[in-house]
mmCIF file of C-alpha atoms in Angstrom:
data_model
loop_
_atom_site.group_PDB
_atom_site.id
_atom_site.type_symbol
_atom_site.label_atom_id
_atom_site.label_comp_id
_atom_site.label_asym_id
_atom_site.label_seq_id
_atom_site.Cartn_x
_atom_site.Cartn_y
_atom_site.Cartn_z
ATOM 1 C CA MET A 1 -10.214 1.327 -9.304
ATOM 2 C CA THR A 2 -7.972 -0.874 -11.335
ATOM 3 C CA PRO A 3 -3.927 -1.841 -10.018
ATOM 4 C CA GLU A 4 -2.461 0.761 -12.288
ATOM 5 C CA ARG A 5 -4.609 3.848 -10.761
ATOM 6 C CA ILE A 6 -3.739 2.155 -6.980
ATOM 7 C CA ALA A 7 0.061 2.399 -7.758
ATOM 8 C CA ARG A 8 -0.091 5.947 -8.983
ATOM 9 C CA ILE A 9 -1.797 6.899 -6.354
ATOM 10 C CA VAL A 10 0.872 4.877 -3.545
ATOM 11 C CA ALA A 11 3.737 6.494 -5.955
ATOM 12 C CA LEU A 12 1.946 9.998 -5.090
ATOM 13 C CA ILE A 13 1.912 9.269 -1.360
ATOM 14 C CA ASP A 14 5.763 8.345 -1.809
ATOM 15 C CA GLY A 15 6.984 11.043 -3.203
ATOM 16 C CA TRP A 16 4.434 13.396 -0.678
ATOM 17 C CA THR A 17 6.785 16.527 1.137
ATOM 18 C CA GLY A 18 5.049 18.270 3.639
ATOM 19 C CA ARG A 19 2.133 17.500 5.344
ATOM 20 C CA LEU A 20 -0.486 14.563 4.662
ATOM 21 C CA THR A 21 -4.088 14.731 5.382
ATOM 22 C CA TRP A 22 -6.741 12.562 3.691
ATOM 23 C CA ASP A 23 -8.826 15.695 2.388
ATOM 24 C CA ALA A 24 -4.992 16.823 0.821
ATOM 25 C CA LEU A 25 -4.712 13.579 -0.342
ATOM 26 C CA CYS A 26 -7.843 13.469 -2.060
ATOM 27 C CA GLU A 27 -7.466 16.547 -4.082
ATOM 28 C CA ALA A 28 -3.756 15.691 -4.849
ATOM 29 C CA VAL A 29 -5.694 12.188 -6.377
ATOM 30 C CA ALA A 30 -8.391 14.350 -8.150
ATOM 31 C CA ARG A 31 -5.648 16.496 -10.263
ATOM 32 C CA GLU A 32 -3.289 13.541 -10.737
ATOM 33 C CA THR A 33 -6.257 11.071 -11.987
ATOM 34 C CA GLY A 34 -9.178 13.283 -12.555
ATOM 35 C CA ALA A 35 -11.429 10.958 -10.647
ATOM 36 C CA SER A 36 -12.683 12.259 -7.528
ATOM 37 C CA TYR A 37 -12.420 10.113 -4.198
ATOM 38 C CA ARG A 38 -13.211 10.824 -0.992
ATOM 39 C CA ARG A 39 -11.129 9.278 1.946
ATOM 40 C CA ALA A 40 -13.524 6.351 2.730
ATOM 41 C CA SER A 41 -13.217 4.672 -0.523
ATOM 42 C CA LEU A 42 -9.119 5.378 -0.398
ATOM 43 C CA ASN A 43 -9.437 4.260 3.002
ATOM 44 C CA ASN A 44 -10.722 0.405 1.191
ATOM 45 C CA TYR A 45 -8.109 -0.056 -0.704
ATOM 46 C CA LEU A 46 -5.128 -1.797 1.907
ATOM 47 C CA GLN A 47 -1.829 -0.429 -0.314
ATOM 48 C CA ILE A 48 -3.324 2.909 -0.248
ATOM 49 C CA LYS A 49 -3.852 2.663 3.652
ATOM 50 C CA ALA A 50 -0.593 1.231 4.142
ATOM 51 C CA ALA A 51 1.257 3.894 2.056
ATOM 52 C CA TYR A 52 -0.689 6.454 4.149
ATOM 53 C CA LYS A 53 -0.250 4.907 7.419
ATOM 54 C CA ALA A 54 3.730 5.107 6.712
ATOM 55 C CA TYR A 55 3.613 8.401 5.402
ATOM 56 C CA VAL A 56 2.144 9.727 8.930
ATOM 57 C CA GLU A 57 3.798 7.787 11.278
ATOM 58 C CA LYS A 58 7.281 8.639 9.357
ATOM 59 C CA PRO A 59 6.747 12.014 8.082
ATOM 60 C CA THR A 60 10.158 13.643 6.145
ATOM 61 C CA GLN A 61 12.671 14.009 8.741
ATOM 62 C CA ALA A 62 16.256 13.844 9.271
ATOM 63 C CA PRO A 63 17.533 10.321 10.530
ATOM 64 C CA GLY A 64 17.651 9.970 14.409
ATOM 65 C CA GLY A 65 13.816 11.713 14.553
ATOM 66 C CA ASN A 66 14.862 14.899 14.982
ATOM 67 C CA ALA A 67 12.034 17.399 13.021
ATOM 68 C CA THR A 68 14.826 19.787 12.289
ATOM 69 C CA PRO A 69 17.708 19.209 10.728
ATOM 70 C CA ALA A 70 21.255 20.725 11.731
ATOM 71 C CA PRO A 71 21.899 24.395 11.223
ATOM 72 C CA LYS A 72 24.003 23.901 8.511
ATOM 73 C CA GLN A 73 21.980 21.942 6.517
ATOM 74 C CA LYS A 74 18.579 23.591 4.571
ATOM 75 C CA GLY A 75 17.276 20.267 4.625
ATOM 76 C CA PRO A 76 17.412 16.358 4.691
ATOM 77 C CA SER A 77 20.110 15.646 2.627
ATOM 78 C CA ARG A 78 19.211 13.139 -0.623
ATOM 79 C CA THR A 79 20.995 10.097 1.354
ATOM 80 C CA GLN A 80 18.500 11.357 4.250
ATOM 81 C CA LYS A 81 16.189 11.194 1.772
ATOM 82 C CA LYS A 82 16.289 7.982 0.022
ATOM 83 C CA ILE A 83 16.527 5.826 3.673
ATOM 84 C CA ILE A 84 13.311 8.265 5.349
ATOM 85 C CA SER A 85 11.491 6.744 1.355
ATOM 86 C CA LEU A 86 12.920 3.223 2.122
ATOM 87 C CA GLU A 87 12.007 3.010 6.058
ATOM 88 C CA ARG A 88 8.319 4.662 5.025
ATOM 89 C CA LYS A 89 8.233 1.355 2.097
ATOM 90 C CA VAL A 90 8.978 -1.144 4.549
ATOM 91 C CA ALA A 91 6.585 0.285 7.072
ATOM 92 C CA GLU A 92 3.768 -0.092 4.407
ATOM 93 C CA LEU A 93 4.923 -3.606 3.068
ATOM 94 C CA THR A 94 4.674 -4.844 6.821
ATOM 95 C CA THR A 95 1.447 -3.442 7.132
ATOM 96 C CA VAL A 96 0.645 -5.073 3.606
ATOM 97 C CA ASN A 97 2.208 -8.631 5.092
ATOM 98 C CA ASP A 98 0.226 -8.623 8.159
ATOM 99 C CA ALA A 99 -2.699 -8.173 6.899
ATOM 100 C CA LEU A 100 -2.654 -11.048 3.794
ATOM 101 C CA LEU A 101 -1.097 -13.062 7.045
ATOM 102 C CA GLU A 102 -4.359 -12.142 9.053
ATOM 103 C CA LYS A 103 -6.609 -12.678 6.044
ATOM 104 C CA PHE A 104 -4.736 -16.503 5.174
ATOM 105 C CA ALA A 105 -5.199 -17.428 8.576
ATOM 106 C CA ARG A 106 -9.008 -16.722 7.979
ATOM 107 C CA TRP A 107 -9.190 -18.350 5.152
ATOM 108 C CA ALA A 108 -7.396 -21.585 6.615
ATOM 109 C CA VAL A 109 -9.834 -21.201 9.760
ATOM 110 C CA ASN A 110 -12.862 -21.216 7.451
ATOM 111 C CA ALA A 111 -12.011 -23.939 4.838
ATOM 112 C CA SER A 112 -10.940 -26.254 8.109
ATOM 113 C CA SER A 113 -14.251 -25.797 9.462
ATOM 114 C CA ARG A 114 -15.597 -26.835 6.149
ATOM 115 C CA GLY A 115 -13.322 -30.175 6.100
ATOM 116 C CA LEU A 116 -11.198 -28.667 3.739
ATOM 117 C CA ASP A 117 -8.025 -29.933 4.558
ATOM 118 C CA GLU A 118 -4.045 -28.426 3.410
ATOM 119 C CA ALA A 119 -4.059 -31.364 0.723
ATOM 120 C CA PHE A 120 -6.960 -30.132 -1.246
ATOM 121 C CA LEU A 121 -6.386 -26.523 -1.163
ATOM 122 C CA ASP A 122 -2.865 -27.533 -2.295
ATOM 123 C CA GLN A 123 -4.288 -29.261 -5.604
ATOM 124 C CA PRO A 124 -2.949 -27.420 -8.752
ATOM 125 C CA LEU A 125 -5.585 -25.344 -10.595
ATOM 126 C CA VAL A 126 -7.066 -26.988 -13.785
ATOM 127 C CA GLN A 127 -4.776 -25.902 -16.939
ATOM 128 C CA ILE A 128 -6.967 -23.872 -19.117
ATOM 129 C CA LYS A 129 -6.207 -25.432 -23.108
ATOM 130 C CA ARG A 130 -7.011 -21.889 -24.995
ATOM 131 C CA SER A 131 -6.199 -23.600 -27.987
ATOM 132 C CA GLU A 132 -8.876 -26.459 -28.022
ATOM 133 C CA ASN A 133 -11.624 -23.898 -27.336
ATOM 134 C CA ARG A 134 -11.114 -21.424 -30.322
#
């Protein structure tokens, strides 16, 4: 799966309205991308998993946790929808950030156990001189 396709699937989740299930998402992804995925394969991608979790934990509703809007309104206002969308994005990015911090800690322990110190790990990458390779 390409980064572009992952971004499309995350955008699909971000624009979702109504109840979101893995089956419904898989069907929508198949319609949108032409590729068939199952829950297990989509769940392997951190960004997709985080977007799904953020949506399920914060479904479209009016701020304040009321699942039904005030009687005068037919649904959440445009501003409320934007707030909900941004709250979902924050939850999604928090999940991704936590996973990356956990991965970094794991790498740090593994590097330390092999005698690699921070100075060694912070060395700059070797610059490739492409003009000399032609």
